[in-house]
Amino acid sequence: MLIMNKTLFLTICIISNLNSIVADNLIFPNKVIPSKLQVEYQKMETIGFIHFTVNTFTDREWGYGNEDPKIFNPKKLDAKQWARIAKDGGLKELILTTKHHDGFCLWPSKYTEHSIKFCPYKNGNGDIVREFVDACREYDLKIGFYLSPWDRNHKKYGTRDYVEYYKNQLEELLSLYGRIDEIWFDGANGGDGFYGGANETREIYSKTYYDWDSIFKLVKKLQPEIMIFSDAGPDVHWIGNENGHAGETFWSTMDTDKVIIGNSDADYLNRGDKDGKNWVVGQCDVSIRPGWFYHSKEDNFVKTPQELIDTYYKSVGRNAVLLLNLPPNNDGLICDKDAKNLLKFKSIIDETFENNLALEADISATNYRENGFDIRNILNDNLDSFWAVGDEVKSAELVFDFDQEVEFDRILLQEPIHLGQRISKFCVEKQKNLKWERVYEGTTIGYKRLVRIPLVKASKIKISFLEANNTIAISKIGIFKASKDENI
Ligand code: FUL
């Protein structure tokens, strides 16, 4: 049994970090591990979506494809306002709908007339993609593009010619605007539309129509460090719903070849696959309003800070990334209420996770591994420094012993995911009258698990790791009391 107190922790912190780097190789990684870029992507935790196009002016969610570009006229558009709000709200990246299903392009694409070139905005000389990219760079946000594969405007949609057009647009977007960090391939595909005046229904066979492999290759050729999002990854995948909820059990591994983009098994995407042979980060998309595009009739239905917090626990707190949509209105601005609720959400989350009670405890472990895997590693924010047990150990416990009773209702757990995702069962107990009483039972952890429980008062807490597919390794544990504003 190893016992450590706070003073000891502070004095040997630096040495331990060095050790953990040196000794990292001694832990056998899982067969499936994330790329460095995927780990960095996951660390962003919360990112934002900007849905903006002709729909904003027609009050629709899906444009038919016959919209007159002249209706698109955002008089006060300010991409810096979007970026500033995102930054202040803690979002690390913004993704813009450069072209939604209606086919209208927010940049002056040389491949179509159905674009910003033919609208009153800046007398046809505007380029909202450019404004967006510049604003993101100014506010140090990563940049993502959504380019709808389905195009209800294009007359050739459904033929090989359209796929060529789509690839040309991708090439244009990924060449003209410098480094792009994410490309978002929507699964929604096929159905009725304008299609150059044909006004008919066109179905495509989603498995083969786009030849996704060749599209992914093209994307990586143009932007080698970009993250590709789709139902099937390869880097980031859809979580299977648009509520922003990952499965209660969620593995970052899955078999991408079991997923058909546009025709996927939502449950499979929602929980991942513990035996999956590909690492694909889960991403939970959700809008701050009922719709993805702005509708004035939804002004009273903006998600409250508390609703956003609930979504945060069900996305980031379940090992996924939260992608929150903030749709600009007809002026081209994000509404005050949306911004206010986002900022309040962030300040409440910051307050909840500000004071880690675990730092005040004496911590003991049933087991630890020699050479840099001590329990003190679970107290810093560095994912690469972690506590691990011997290879032969199948379950392990950590006990947090406080001088006096503490109150808590939130627990944060993280695995060093660069070695793979391992834990599949853990539990939390409090000590009462010298007996242990279970207060929570959980499954997966992955990059991050946030546990919400009713308020517990205890002077001793035990966290047990009961099942894992490889050596137990934990990179961070935090014990917190939620801000009182979480539940208003
Ligand atoms: C869906 C689309 O059909 C919605 O309009 C929205 O863009 C959402 C993020 O993805 O598939």
CSV table of N, CA, C and O in Angstrom, one decimal, residues 195-309:
chain,number,residue,atom,x,y,z
A,195,TYR,N,-33.0,20.4,-58.5
A,195,TYR,CA,-32.1,19.8,-59.5
A,195,TYR,C,-32.1,20.4,-60.9
A,195,TYR,O,-32.4,19.8,-61.9
A,196,GLY,N,-31.8,21.7,-60.8
A,196,GLY,CA,-31.7,22.5,-62.1
A,196,GLY,C,-33.0,22.6,-62.8
A,196,GLY,O,-33.0,22.8,-64.0
A,197,GLY,N,-34.1,22.4,-62.1
A,197,GLY,CA,-35.4,22.6,-62.7
A,197,GLY,C,-36.2,21.3,-62.9
A,197,GLY,O,-37.3,21.3,-63.3
A,198,ALA,N,-35.5,20.2,-62.7
A,198,ALA,CA,-36.1,18.9,-62.9
A,198,ALA,C,-37.3,18.7,-61.9
A,198,ALA,O,-38.2,17.9,-62.2
A,199,ASN,N,-37.1,19.3,-60.7
A,199,ASN,CA,-38.1,19.1,-59.6
A,199,ASN,C,-38.5,17.6,-59.5
A,199,ASN,O,-39.7,17.3,-59.7
A,200,GLU,N,-37.6,16.8,-59.1
A,200,GLU,CA,-37.9,15.4,-58.9
A,200,GLU,C,-37.2,14.8,-57.7
A,200,GLU,O,-36.5,15.5,-57.0
A,201,THR,N,-37.5,13.5,-57.5
A,201,THR,CA,-36.9,12.8,-56.4
A,201,THR,C,-35.7,12.0,-57.0
A,201,THR,O,-35.8,11.3,-58.0
A,202,ARG,N,-34.5,12.2,-56.3
A,202,ARG,CA,-33.4,11.4,-56.8
A,202,ARG,C,-32.8,10.7,-55.6
A,202,ARG,O,-32.4,11.3,-54.6
A,203,GLU,N,-32.7,9.4,-55.7
A,203,GLU,CA,-32.1,8.6,-54.7
A,203,GLU,C,-30.7,8.2,-55.2
A,203,GLU,O,-30.5,7.9,-56.3
A,204,ILE,N,-29.8,8.1,-54.2
A,204,ILE,CA,-28.4,7.6,-54.6
A,204,ILE,C,-28.1,6.4,-53.7
A,204,ILE,O,-28.7,6.3,-52.6
A,205,TYR,N,-27.2,5.6,-54.1
A,205,TYR,CA,-26.8,4.4,-53.3
A,205,TYR,C,-25.6,4.9,-52.4
A,205,TYR,O,-24.5,5.1,-53.0
A,206,SER,N,-25.9,5.2,-51.2
A,206,SER,CA,-24.9,5.9,-50.4
A,206,SER,C,-23.6,5.2,-50.2
A,206,SER,O,-22.5,5.8,-50.1
A,207,LYS,N,-23.6,3.8,-50.3
A,207,LYS,CA,-22.4,3.1,-50.1
A,207,LYS,C,-21.4,3.4,-51.2
A,207,LYS,O,-20.2,3.4,-50.9
A,208,THR,N,-21.9,3.5,-52.4
A,208,THR,CA,-20.9,3.6,-53.5
A,208,THR,C,-20.9,5.0,-54.3
A,208,THR,O,-19.9,5.3,-54.9
A,209,TYR,N,-22.0,5.7,-54.2
A,209,TYR,CA,-22.1,6.9,-55.0
A,209,TYR,C,-20.9,7.9,-55.0
A,209,TYR,O,-20.4,8.3,-56.0
A,210,TYR,N,-20.6,8.2,-53.8
A,210,TYR,CA,-19.5,9.2,-53.7
A,210,TYR,C,-18.1,8.7,-53.8
A,210,TYR,O,-17.2,9.5,-54.0
A,211,ASP,N,-17.9,7.4,-53.7
A,211,ASP,CA,-16.6,6.8,-53.6
A,211,ASP,C,-15.8,7.5,-52.5
A,211,ASP,O,-14.8,8.2,-52.8
A,212,TRP,N,-16.3,7.4,-51.3
A,212,TRP,CA,-15.7,8.1,-50.2
A,212,TRP,C,-14.2,7.9,-50.0
A,212,TRP,O,-13.5,8.9,-49.7
A,213,ASP,N,-13.7,6.7,-50.3
A,213,ASP,CA,-12.3,6.6,-50.1
A,213,ASP,C,-11.5,7.6,-51.0
A,213,ASP,O,-10.5,8.1,-50.5
A,214,SER,N,-11.9,7.8,-52.2
A,214,SER,CA,-11.2,8.7,-53.1
A,214,SER,C,-11.4,10.1,-52.6
A,214,SER,O,-10.5,11.0,-52.7
A,215,ILE,N,-12.5,10.4,-52.0
A,215,ILE,CA,-12.7,11.8,-51.4
A,215,ILE,C,-11.8,12.0,-50.2
A,215,ILE,O,-11.2,13.0,-50.1
A,216,PHE,N,-11.8,11.0,-49.4
A,216,PHE,CA,-10.9,11.1,-48.2
A,216,PHE,C,-9.4,11.3,-48.6
A,216,PHE,O,-8.7,12.1,-48.0
A,217,LYS,N,-9.0,10.5,-49.6
A,217,LYS,CA,-7.6,10.7,-50.1
A,217,LYS,C,-7.4,12.1,-50.6
A,217,LYS,O,-6.3,12.7,-50.3
A,218,LEU,N,-8.3,12.6,-51.4
A,218,LEU,CA,-8.2,13.9,-51.9
A,218,LEU,C,-8.0,15.0,-50.8
A,218,LEU,O,-7.2,15.8,-50.8
A,219,VAL,N,-8.9,14.8,-49.8
A,219,VAL,CA,-8.9,15.7,-48.6
A,219,VAL,C,-7.5,15.7,-47.9
A,219,VAL,O,-6.9,16.7,-47.6
A,220,LYS,N,-7.0,14.5,-47.7
A,220,LYS,CA,-5.8,14.4,-46.9
A,220,LYS,C,-4.6,14.8,-47.8
A,220,LYS,O,-3.6,15.3,-47.3
A,221,LYS,N,-4.7,14.7,-49.1
A,221,LYS,CA,-3.7,15.2,-50.0
A,221,LYS,C,-3.6,16.8,-49.9
A,221,LYS,O,-2.5,17.3,-49.8
A,222,LEU,N,-4.8,17.4,-49.8
A,222,LEU,CA,-4.8,18.8,-49.8
A,222,LEU,C,-4.5,19.4,-48.4
A,222,LEU,O,-3.9,20.5,-48.3
A,223,GLN,N,-4.9,18.6,-47.4
A,223,GLN,CA,-4.8,19.1,-46.0
A,223,GLN,C,-4.4,17.9,-45.2
A,223,GLN,O,-5.2,17.3,-44.5
A,224,PRO,N,-3.1,17.6,-45.1
A,224,PRO,CA,-2.6,16.4,-44.5
A,224,PRO,C,-3.0,16.3,-43.0
A,224,PRO,O,-3.2,15.2,-42.5
A,225,GLU,N,-3.2,17.4,-42.3
A,225,GLU,CA,-3.5,17.3,-40.9
A,225,GLU,C,-5.0,17.5,-40.5
A,225,GLU,O,-5.3,17.6,-39.4
A,226,ILE,N,-5.8,17.5,-41.5
A,226,ILE,CA,-7.2,17.8,-41.3
A,226,ILE,C,-7.9,16.6,-40.6
A,226,ILE,O,-7.4,15.4,-40.8
A,227,MET,N,-8.9,16.8,-39.9
A,227,MET,CA,-9.7,15.7,-39.3
A,227,MET,C,-10.9,15.6,-40.2
A,227,MET,O,-11.7,16.5,-40.4
A,228,ILE,N,-11.2,14.3,-40.6
A,228,ILE,CA,-12.4,14.1,-41.4
A,228,ILE,C,-13.5,13.5,-40.6
A,228,ILE,O,-13.3,12.5,-39.9
A,229,PHE,N,-14.6,14.2,-40.6
A,229,PHE,CA,-15.8,13.8,-39.9
A,229,PHE,C,-16.8,13.1,-40.9
A,229,PHE,O,-17.1,13.7,-41.9
A,230,SER,N,-17.4,12.0,-40.5
A,230,SER,CA,-18.5,11.5,-41.2
A,230,SER,C,-19.1,10.4,-40.3
A,230,SER,O,-18.6,10.2,-39.2
A,231,ASP,N,-20.2,9.7,-40.7
A,231,ASP,CA,-20.7,8.6,-39.9
A,231,ASP,C,-19.6,7.6,-39.6
A,231,ASP,O,-19.6,7.0,-38.5
A,232,ALA,N,-18.8,7.5,-40.6
A,232,ALA,CA,-17.8,6.4,-40.5
A,232,ALA,C,-16.4,6.9,-40.3
A,232,ALA,O,-15.4,6.3,-40.6
A,233,GLY,N,-16.2,8.1,-39.8
A,233,GLY,CA,-14.9,8.7,-39.6
A,233,GLY,C,-14.3,9.1,-40.9
A,233,GLY,O,-15.0,9.7,-41.7
A,234,PRO,N,-13.0,8.9,-41.1
A,234,PRO,CA,-12.1,8.0,-40.4
A,234,PRO,C,-11.5,8.6,-39.1
A,234,PRO,O,-11.0,7.9,-38.3
A,235,ASP,N,-11.6,10.0,-38.9
A,235,ASP,CA,-11.0,10.5,-37.7
A,235,ASP,C,-12.0,10.8,-36.6
A,235,ASP,O,-11.7,10.6,-35.4
A,236,VAL,N,-13.2,11.3,-37.0
A,236,VAL,CA,-14.2,11.7,-36.0
A,236,VAL,C,-15.5,11.2,-36.6
A,236,VAL,O,-15.8,11.2,-37.8
A,237,HIS,N,-16.4,10.7,-35.7
A,237,HIS,CA,-17.7,10.1,-36.2
A,237,HIS,C,-18.9,10.7,-35.5
A,237,HIS,O,-18.8,11.2,-34.3
A,238,TRP,N,-20.0,10.7,-36.2
A,238,TRP,CA,-21.3,11.2,-35.7
A,238,TRP,C,-21.7,10.2,-34.6
A,238,TRP,O,-21.5,9.0,-34.6
A,239,ILE,N,-22.4,10.8,-33.6
A,239,ILE,CA,-22.8,10.0,-32.4
A,239,ILE,C,-24.1,9.3,-32.6
A,239,ILE,O,-24.5,8.6,-31.7
A,240,GLY,N,-24.8,9.5,-33.7
A,240,GLY,CA,-26.0,8.7,-33.9
A,240,GLY,C,-27.3,9.5,-33.6
A,240,GLY,O,-28.4,8.9,-33.7
A,241,ASN,N,-27.2,10.7,-33.0
A,241,ASN,CA,-28.4,11.5,-32.8
A,241,ASN,C,-28.0,13.0,-32.8
A,241,ASN,O,-26.8,13.3,-32.9
A,242,GLU,N,-29.0,13.8,-32.9
A,242,GLU,CA,-28.7,15.3,-32.9
A,242,GLU,C,-29.1,15.9,-31.6
A,242,GLU,O,-29.4,17.1,-31.6
A,243,ASN,N,-29.1,15.2,-30.5
A,243,ASN,CA,-29.4,15.8,-29.2
A,243,ASN,C,-28.1,16.0,-28.4
A,243,ASN,O,-28.1,16.5,-27.3
A,244,GLY,N,-27.0,15.7,-29.0
A,244,GLY,CA,-25.7,15.9,-28.3
A,244,GLY,C,-25.4,14.8,-27.2
A,244,GLY,O,-24.7,15.1,-26.3
A,245,HIS,N,-26.0,13.6,-27.3
A,245,HIS,CA,-25.8,12.6,-26.3
A,245,HIS,C,-25.0,11.4,-26.8
A,245,HIS,O,-25.5,10.7,-27.6
A,246,ALA,N,-23.9,11.2,-26.1
A,246,ALA,CA,-23.2,9.9,-26.4
A,246,ALA,C,-23.8,8.8,-25.5
A,246,ALA,O,-24.5,9.1,-24.5
A,247,GLY,N,-23.6,7.6,-25.9
A,247,GLY,CA,-24.1,6.5,-25.0
A,247,GLY,C,-23.5,6.5,-23.6
A,247,GLY,O,-22.4,7.0,-23.4
A,248,GLU,N,-24.2,6.0,-22.7
A,248,GLU,CA,-23.8,6.0,-21.3
A,248,GLU,C,-22.5,5.2,-21.3
A,248,GLU,O,-21.5,5.5,-20.5
A,249,THR,N,-22.4,4.1,-22.1
A,249,THR,CA,-21.1,3.4,-22.3
A,249,THR,C,-20.7,3.8,-23.7
A,249,THR,O,-21.4,3.7,-24.6
A,250,PHE,N,-19.5,4.3,-23.7
A,250,PHE,CA,-19.0,4.8,-25.1
A,250,PHE,C,-17.5,4.5,-25.3
A,250,PHE,O,-16.7,5.0,-24.6
A,251,TRP,N,-17.3,3.7,-26.3
A,251,TRP,CA,-15.9,3.3,-26.7
A,251,TRP,C,-15.5,4.2,-27.9
A,251,TRP,O,-16.3,4.4,-28.8
A,252,SER,N,-14.3,4.7,-27.9
A,252,SER,CA,-13.8,5.4,-29.0
A,252,SER,C,-13.3,4.5,-30.1
A,252,SER,O,-12.8,5.0,-31.1
A,253,THR,N,-13.5,3.2,-30.0
A,253,THR,CA,-13.1,2.3,-31.0
A,253,THR,C,-14.4,1.8,-31.7
A,253,THR,O,-15.5,1.7,-31.1
A,254,MET,N,-14.3,1.5,-33.0
A,254,MET,CA,-15.4,0.9,-33.8
A,254,MET,C,-14.8,0.4,-35.1
A,254,MET,O,-13.6,0.6,-35.4
A,255,ASP,N,-15.6,-0.4,-35.8
A,255,ASP,CA,-15.2,-0.8,-37.1
A,255,ASP,C,-15.8,0.1,-38.2
A,255,ASP,O,-17.0,0.0,-38.4
A,256,THR,N,-14.9,0.9,-38.8
A,256,THR,CA,-15.5,1.8,-39.8
A,256,THR,C,-16.1,1.1,-41.0
A,256,THR,O,-17.0,1.6,-41.6
A,257,ASP,N,-15.6,-0.1,-41.3
A,257,ASP,CA,-16.1,-0.8,-42.4
A,257,ASP,C,-17.5,-1.4,-42.2
A,257,ASP,O,-18.2,-1.9,-43.1
A,258,LYS,N,-18.0,-1.3,-40.9
A,258,LYS,CA,-19.4,-1.7,-40.6
A,258,LYS,C,-20.4,-0.6,-40.8
A,258,LYS,O,-21.6,-0.7,-40.6
A,259,VAL,N,-19.8,0.6,-41.1
A,259,VAL,CA,-20.7,1.8,-41.1
A,259,VAL,C,-20.8,2.3,-42.6
A,259,VAL,O,-19.8,2.6,-43.3
A,260,ILE,N,-22.1,2.5,-43.0
A,260,ILE,CA,-22.3,3.1,-44.3
A,260,ILE,C,-22.7,4.6,-44.1
A,260,ILE,O,-23.7,4.9,-43.4
A,261,ILE,N,-21.9,5.5,-44.7
A,261,ILE,CA,-22.2,6.9,-44.5
A,261,ILE,C,-23.6,7.2,-45.1
A,261,ILE,O,-23.8,6.9,-46.3
A,262,GLY,N,-24.4,7.8,-44.3
A,262,GLY,CA,-25.8,8.1,-44.8
A,262,GLY,C,-26.8,7.0,-44.6
A,262,GLY,O,-28.0,7.2,-44.8
A,263,ASN,N,-26.3,5.9,-44.1
A,263,ASN,CA,-27.2,4.8,-43.8
A,263,ASN,C,-26.6,4.0,-42.7
A,263,ASN,O,-26.4,2.8,-42.8
A,264,SER,N,-26.4,4.7,-41.6
A,264,SER,CA,-25.6,4.0,-40.5
A,264,SER,C,-26.5,3.5,-39.4
A,264,SER,O,-27.7,4.0,-39.2
A,265,ASP,N,-26.0,2.6,-38.5
A,265,ASP,CA,-26.7,2.1,-37.4
A,265,ASP,C,-26.4,3.1,-36.2
A,265,ASP,O,-25.4,3.1,-35.6
A,266,ALA,N,-27.5,3.9,-35.9
A,266,ALA,CA,-27.3,4.9,-34.9
A,266,ALA,C,-26.8,4.4,-33.5
A,266,ALA,O,-26.0,5.0,-32.9
A,267,ASP,N,-27.3,3.2,-33.2
A,267,ASP,CA,-27.0,2.7,-31.9
A,267,ASP,C,-25.5,2.3,-31.8
A,267,ASP,O,-24.8,2.5,-30.8
A,268,TYR,N,-25.0,1.8,-32.9
A,268,TYR,CA,-23.6,1.4,-33.0
A,268,TYR,C,-22.7,2.6,-32.8
A,268,TYR,O,-21.8,2.6,-32.1
A,269,LEU,N,-23.1,3.7,-33.5
A,269,LEU,CA,-22.3,4.9,-33.4
A,269,LEU,C,-22.5,5.5,-32.0
A,269,LEU,O,-21.5,6.2,-31.6
A,270,ASN,N,-23.6,5.3,-31.4
A,270,ASN,CA,-23.8,5.9,-30.1
A,270,ASN,C,-23.0,5.3,-29.0
A,270,ASN,O,-22.7,5.9,-28.0
A,271,ARG,N,-22.7,4.0,-29.1
A,271,ARG,CA,-21.9,3.4,-28.0
A,271,ARG,C,-20.5,3.0,-28.4
A,271,ARG,O,-19.7,2.6,-27.6
A,272,GLY,N,-20.2,3.0,-29.8
A,272,GLY,CA,-18.9,2.6,-30.2
A,272,GLY,C,-18.8,1.1,-30.1
A,272,GLY,O,-19.8,0.4,-29.9
A,273,ASP,N,-17.6,0.5,-30.2
A,273,ASP,CA,-17.5,-0.9,-30.2
A,273,ASP,C,-16.2,-1.3,-29.5
A,273,ASP,O,-15.1,-0.9,-30.0
A,274,LYS,N,-16.3,-2.0,-28.4
A,274,LYS,CA,-15.1,-2.2,-27.6
A,274,LYS,C,-14.1,-3.1,-28.3
A,274,LYS,O,-12.9,-3.0,-28.0
A,275,ASP,N,-14.6,-3.9,-29.3
A,275,ASP,CA,-13.7,-4.7,-30.1
A,275,ASP,C,-13.3,-4.1,-31.4
A,275,ASP,O,-12.7,-4.7,-32.3
A,276,GLY,N,-13.7,-2.8,-31.6
A,276,GLY,CA,-13.5,-2.2,-32.9
A,276,GLY,C,-12.0,-2.1,-33.3
A,276,GLY,O,-11.2,-1.9,-32.4
A,277,LYS,N,-11.7,-2.1,-34.5
A,277,LYS,CA,-10.3,-2.0,-34.9
A,277,LYS,C,-9.9,-0.6,-35.4
A,277,LYS,O,-8.7,-0.5,-35.7
A,278,ASN,N,-10.8,0.3,-35.3
A,278,ASN,CA,-10.4,1.7,-35.7
A,278,ASN,C,-10.7,2.6,-34.5
A,278,ASN,O,-11.7,2.5,-33.9
A,279,TRP,N,-9.8,3.6,-34.3
A,279,TRP,CA,-10.0,4.6,-33.3
A,279,TRP,C,-10.7,5.8,-34.0
A,279,TRP,O,-10.1,6.4,-34.9
A,280,VAL,N,-11.9,6.1,-33.6
A,280,VAL,CA,-12.6,7.3,-34.2
A,280,VAL,C,-13.2,8.1,-33.0
A,280,VAL,O,-14.0,7.5,-32.3
A,281,VAL,N,-12.9,9.3,-33.0
A,281,VAL,CA,-13.4,10.2,-31.9
A,281,VAL,C,-14.9,10.4,-32.1
A,281,VAL,O,-15.4,10.7,-33.2
A,282,GLY,N,-15.7,10.3,-31.0
A,282,GLY,CA,-17.1,10.5,-31.1
A,282,GLY,C,-17.4,12.0,-31.0
A,282,GLY,O,-16.8,12.7,-30.2
A,283,GLN,N,-18.3,12.5,-31.8
A,283,GLN,CA,-18.7,13.9,-31.8
A,283,GLN,C,-20.2,14.1,-31.7
A,283,GLN,O,-20.9,13.5,-32.4
A,284,CYS,N,-20.6,14.8,-30.7
A,284,CYS,CA,-22.1,15.0,-30.4
A,284,CYS,C,-22.5,16.4,-30.9
A,284,CYS,O,-22.2,17.4,-30.3
A,285,ASP,N,-23.3,16.4,-32.0
A,285,ASP,CA,-23.7,17.7,-32.5
A,285,ASP,C,-25.1,18.0,-32.0
A,285,ASP,O,-26.0,17.1,-31.9
A,286,VAL,N,-25.4,19.2,-31.7
A,286,VAL,CA,-26.6,19.7,-31.2
A,286,VAL,C,-26.7,21.2,-31.4
A,286,VAL,O,-25.7,21.9,-31.5
A,287,SER,N,-28.0,21.7,-31.6
A,287,SER,CA,-28.1,23.1,-31.8
A,287,SER,C,-28.6,23.8,-30.5
A,287,SER,O,-29.3,23.2,-29.7
A,288,ILE,N,-28.2,25.0,-30.3
A,288,ILE,CA,-28.6,25.8,-29.1
A,288,ILE,C,-30.1,26.1,-29.2
A,288,ILE,O,-30.7,26.5,-28.2
A,289,ARG,N,-30.7,26.0,-30.4
A,289,ARG,CA,-32.1,26.2,-30.7
A,289,ARG,C,-32.7,24.9,-31.2
A,289,ARG,O,-31.9,24.0,-31.6
A,290,PRO,N,-34.0,24.8,-31.3
A,290,PRO,CA,-34.6,23.6,-31.8
A,290,PRO,C,-34.1,23.3,-33.2
A,290,PRO,O,-33.8,22.2,-33.6
A,291,GLY,N,-34.0,24.3,-34.1
A,291,GLY,CA,-33.5,24.1,-35.5
A,291,GLY,C,-32.0,24.4,-35.6
A,291,GLY,O,-31.4,24.9,-34.7
A,292,TRP,N,-31.5,23.9,-36.8
A,292,TRP,CA,-30.1,24.2,-37.1
A,292,TRP,C,-29.9,25.6,-37.6
A,292,TRP,O,-28.8,26.2,-37.5
A,293,PHE,N,-31.0,26.1,-38.3
A,293,PHE,CA,-30.9,27.5,-38.9
A,293,PHE,C,-31.7,28.4,-38.0
A,293,PHE,O,-32.6,27.9,-37.2
A,294,TYR,N,-31.5,29.7,-38.1
A,294,TYR,CA,-32.2,30.7,-37.3
A,294,TYR,C,-33.6,30.8,-37.7
A,294,TYR,O,-33.9,31.0,-38.9
A,295,HIS,N,-34.6,30.8,-36.8
A,295,HIS,CA,-36.0,31.1,-37.0
A,295,HIS,C,-36.4,32.0,-35.9
A,295,HIS,O,-36.3,31.5,-34.7
A,296,SER,N,-37.0,33.1,-36.2
A,296,SER,CA,-37.4,34.0,-35.1
A,296,SER,C,-38.4,33.4,-34.2
A,296,SER,O,-38.5,33.6,-33.0
A,297,LYS,N,-39.2,32.4,-34.7
A,297,LYS,CA,-40.2,31.8,-33.9
A,297,LYS,C,-39.6,30.9,-32.8
A,297,LYS,O,-40.3,30.5,-31.9
A,298,GLU,N,-38.3,30.7,-32.9
A,298,GLU,CA,-37.6,29.9,-31.9
A,298,GLU,C,-36.9,30.7,-30.9
A,298,GLU,O,-36.1,30.2,-30.0
A,299,ASP,N,-37.1,32.0,-30.9
A,299,ASP,CA,-36.3,32.9,-30.0
A,299,ASP,C,-36.6,32.6,-28.6
A,299,ASP,O,-35.7,32.9,-27.7
A,300,ASN,N,-37.7,32.1,-28.3
A,300,ASN,CA,-38.0,31.7,-26.9
A,300,ASN,C,-37.6,30.3,-26.5
A,300,ASN,O,-38.0,29.8,-25.4
A,301,PHE,N,-37.0,29.6,-27.4
A,301,PHE,CA,-36.6,28.2,-27.1
A,301,PHE,C,-35.1,28.0,-27.2
A,301,PHE,O,-34.7,26.8,-27.4
A,302,VAL,N,-34.4,29.0,-26.9
A,302,VAL,CA,-32.9,28.9,-26.8
A,302,VAL,C,-32.6,28.0,-25.6
A,302,VAL,O,-33.2,28.2,-24.5
A,303,LYS,N,-31.7,27.0,-25.7
A,303,LYS,CA,-31.4,26.2,-24.6
A,303,LYS,C,-30.8,27.0,-23.4
A,303,LYS,O,-30.0,27.9,-23.6
A,304,THR,N,-31.3,26.7,-22.3
A,304,THR,CA,-30.8,27.4,-21.1
A,304,THR,C,-29.4,27.0,-20.7
A,304,THR,O,-29.0,25.9,-21.2
A,305,PRO,N,-28.7,27.7,-19.9
A,305,PRO,CA,-27.4,27.3,-19.5
A,305,PRO,C,-27.4,25.9,-18.9
A,305,PRO,O,-26.6,25.1,-19.1
A,306,GLN,N,-28.5,25.6,-18.1
A,306,GLN,CA,-28.6,24.4,-17.4
A,306,GLN,C,-28.9,23.2,-18.4
A,306,GLN,O,-28.3,22.1,-18.3
A,307,GLU,N,-29.6,23.5,-19.5
A,307,GLU,CA,-29.8,22.5,-20.5
A,307,GLU,C,-28.5,22.2,-21.2
A,307,GLU,O,-28.2,21.1,-21.6
A,308,LEU,N,-27.7,23.3,-21.4
A,308,LEU,CA,-26.4,23.1,-22.1
A,308,LEU,C,-25.5,22.3,-21.2
A,308,LEU,O,-24.7,21.4,-21.6
A,309,ILE,N,-25.6,22.5,-19.9
A,309,ILE,CA,-24.7,21.8,-18.9
A,309,ILE,C,-25.1,20.3,-19.0
A,309,ILE,O,-24.2,19.4,-19.0
